[in-house]
Amino acid sequence: MPLGTQARLLRVLEAGEFIFGYPDESFAYPEAPGPALFSKNGTYLVYRKLHQNVGSFNSYLEAEGARFTGGKEALAAKFAGRWRNGAPLVLFPTEESANQFVNEVAALKEKVHDNTATPQEMTRLDELKLQFVAFDYTDDLDGARCPFGSHTRRANPRSALQFGKKGAFGKPAFDTPGALSNRRRVLRRGLPYGLVEDRPTDQGDHGIVIQFLCTDLSRQFEFVQQQWLNFGNDFRLANDKDPILGNHGINENCRGAGRMVIEGDKETGKPPYFCSHMPTLVETRGGDYFFVPSMTCLRMLGRGTIDPT
């Protein structure tokens, strides 16, 4: 994919989506705590501690992967929307192509580290690194490569809400790929916690601590969590939940109640695959909302200029 095309897919969003005091994608100023100097350059932070049921994940993959064409690693990639090495499924539909991509990235990084990379190799590395994030679903509108229900496609649909038709909403209002989902974006960073030896089971204290930044908790973080991850209507998936983060619950037989449809491929004649009895793989163990102040705000508090209560 040419660098220019990748840059277009990574269009910079308005600062007001993430920082108070600036216009957002609707060219309005998000509602913020007052007065203006108190909130400007601040943001909201969402903290979540998520326990991972790794034992259940591995057990389900072993059982279901034995029946799935491609095996358990291909099935895991369909759940996540990426291979374990991070390569996006929509660009690298086979594990072999994903490994070739990541190996090329690693080799070029080593050359850059050793100061032996040519200018052409450095440009090539920049192009490859962008492919981890600079992609959309305009060439996979049927979900044959990356399922509609996969985690990455649900958490950030990009242009996937057009449902089988390029340019479905006309121009110029939705000329930007992903315009419908750009108002739901958040900044996020996560870190694993817990002991490595605990992870093959569900019982240990292990998982991920993750933080999100945004200026509208309801429109951004809560909408994604409620409407896109735990309710499938926007993806024409009825009540099917995100396979990774969805709260699947249990049925009357005390089995996992989660479901997922993995779309087939019309070009190859591959039929769809139906996953059932999926267990809950991630559980929330803690979390809260915070206001992150700017340096100006901290100075105002320190001088007693404003009463934070």
PDB file of N, CA, C and O in Angstrom, residues 4-5 12 68 71 147 163 190 251-252 274 279:
ATOM      1  N   GLY A   4       1.168   7.361   0.621  1.00  0.00           N
ATOM      2  CA  GLY A   4       0.143   8.388   0.536  1.00  0.00           C
ATOM      3  C   GLY A   4      -1.240   7.858   0.870  1.00  0.00           C
ATOM      4  O   GLY A   4      -2.033   8.514   1.541  1.00  0.00           O
ATOM      5  N   THR A   5      -1.528   6.638   0.408  1.00  0.00           N
ATOM      6  CA  THR A   5      -2.812   6.020   0.722  1.00  0.00           C
ATOM      7  C   THR A   5      -2.934   5.747   2.206  1.00  0.00           C
ATOM      8  O   THR A   5      -3.974   5.971   2.825  1.00  0.00           O
ATOM      9  N   VAL A  12      -5.814  13.020  10.569  1.00  0.00           N
ATOM     10  CA  VAL A  12      -5.781  13.514  11.941  1.00  0.00           C
ATOM     11  C   VAL A  12      -7.169  14.002  12.344  1.00  0.00           C
ATOM     12  O   VAL A  12      -7.798  14.776  11.620  1.00  0.00           O
ATOM     13  N   PHE A  68     -12.478 -25.994  12.974  1.00  0.00           N
ATOM     14  CA  PHE A  68     -12.442 -24.820  12.105  1.00  0.00           C
ATOM     15  C   PHE A  68     -11.360 -24.968  11.035  1.00  0.00           C
ATOM     16  O   PHE A  68     -10.218 -25.341  11.338  1.00  0.00           O
ATOM     17  N   GLY A  71      -7.518 -24.196  11.598  1.00  0.00           N
ATOM     18  CA  GLY A  71      -7.046 -24.526  12.934  1.00  0.00           C
ATOM     19  C   GLY A  71      -7.245 -23.414  13.946  1.00  0.00           C
ATOM     20  O   GLY A  71      -7.829 -22.366  13.676  1.00  0.00           O
ATOM     21  N   PRO A 147     -13.965 -10.893  10.063  1.00  0.00           N
ATOM     22  CA  PRO A 147     -15.402 -10.973  10.334  1.00  0.00           C
ATOM     23  C   PRO A 147     -15.975  -9.674  10.899  1.00  0.00           C
ATOM     24  O   PRO A 147     -15.288  -8.925  11.599  1.00  0.00           O
ATOM     25  N   PHE A 163     -21.649  -1.511   4.947  1.00  0.00           N
ATOM     26  CA  PHE A 163     -22.384  -2.742   4.690  1.00  0.00           C
ATOM     27  C   PHE A 163     -22.502  -3.093   3.214  1.00  0.00           C
ATOM     28  O   PHE A 163     -23.574  -3.057   2.620  1.00  0.00           O
ATOM     29  N   GLY A 190      -2.611   0.146  27.096  1.00  0.00           N
ATOM     30  CA  GLY A 190      -2.807  -0.956  28.027  1.00  0.00           C
ATOM     31  C   GLY A 190      -1.499  -1.614  28.410  1.00  0.00           C
ATOM     32  O   GLY A 190      -0.529  -1.599  27.639  1.00  0.00           O
ATOM     33  N   ASN A 251     -25.808 -20.156  29.887  1.00  0.00           N
ATOM     34  CA  ASN A 251     -27.176 -20.570  29.578  1.00  0.00           C
ATOM     35  C   ASN A 251     -27.736 -21.458  30.682  1.00  0.00           C
ATOM     36  O   ASN A 251     -27.111 -21.654  31.730  1.00  0.00           O
ATOM     37  N   GLU A 252     -28.926 -22.010  30.429  1.00  0.00           N
ATOM     38  CA  GLU A 252     -29.589 -22.826  31.458  1.00  0.00           C
ATOM     39  C   GLU A 252     -28.815 -24.099  31.778  1.00  0.00           C
ATOM     40  O   GLU A 252     -29.042 -24.723  32.816  1.00  0.00           O
ATOM     41  N   PHE A 274     -20.155 -21.080  12.410  1.00  0.00           N
ATOM     42  CA  PHE A 274     -20.920 -20.588  13.546  1.00  0.00           C
ATOM     43  C   PHE A 274     -20.297 -21.086  14.853  1.00  0.00           C
ATOM     44  O   PHE A 274     -20.237 -22.298  15.090  1.00  0.00           O
ATOM     45  N   PRO A 279     -17.482 -18.897  26.185  1.00  0.00           N
ATOM     46  CA  PRO A 279     -17.446 -18.413  27.570  1.00  0.00           C
ATOM     47  C   PRO A 279     -17.030 -16.945  27.623  1.00  0.00           C
ATOM     48  O   PRO A 279     -16.484 -16.401  26.660  1.00  0.00           O
TER      49      PRO A 279
END
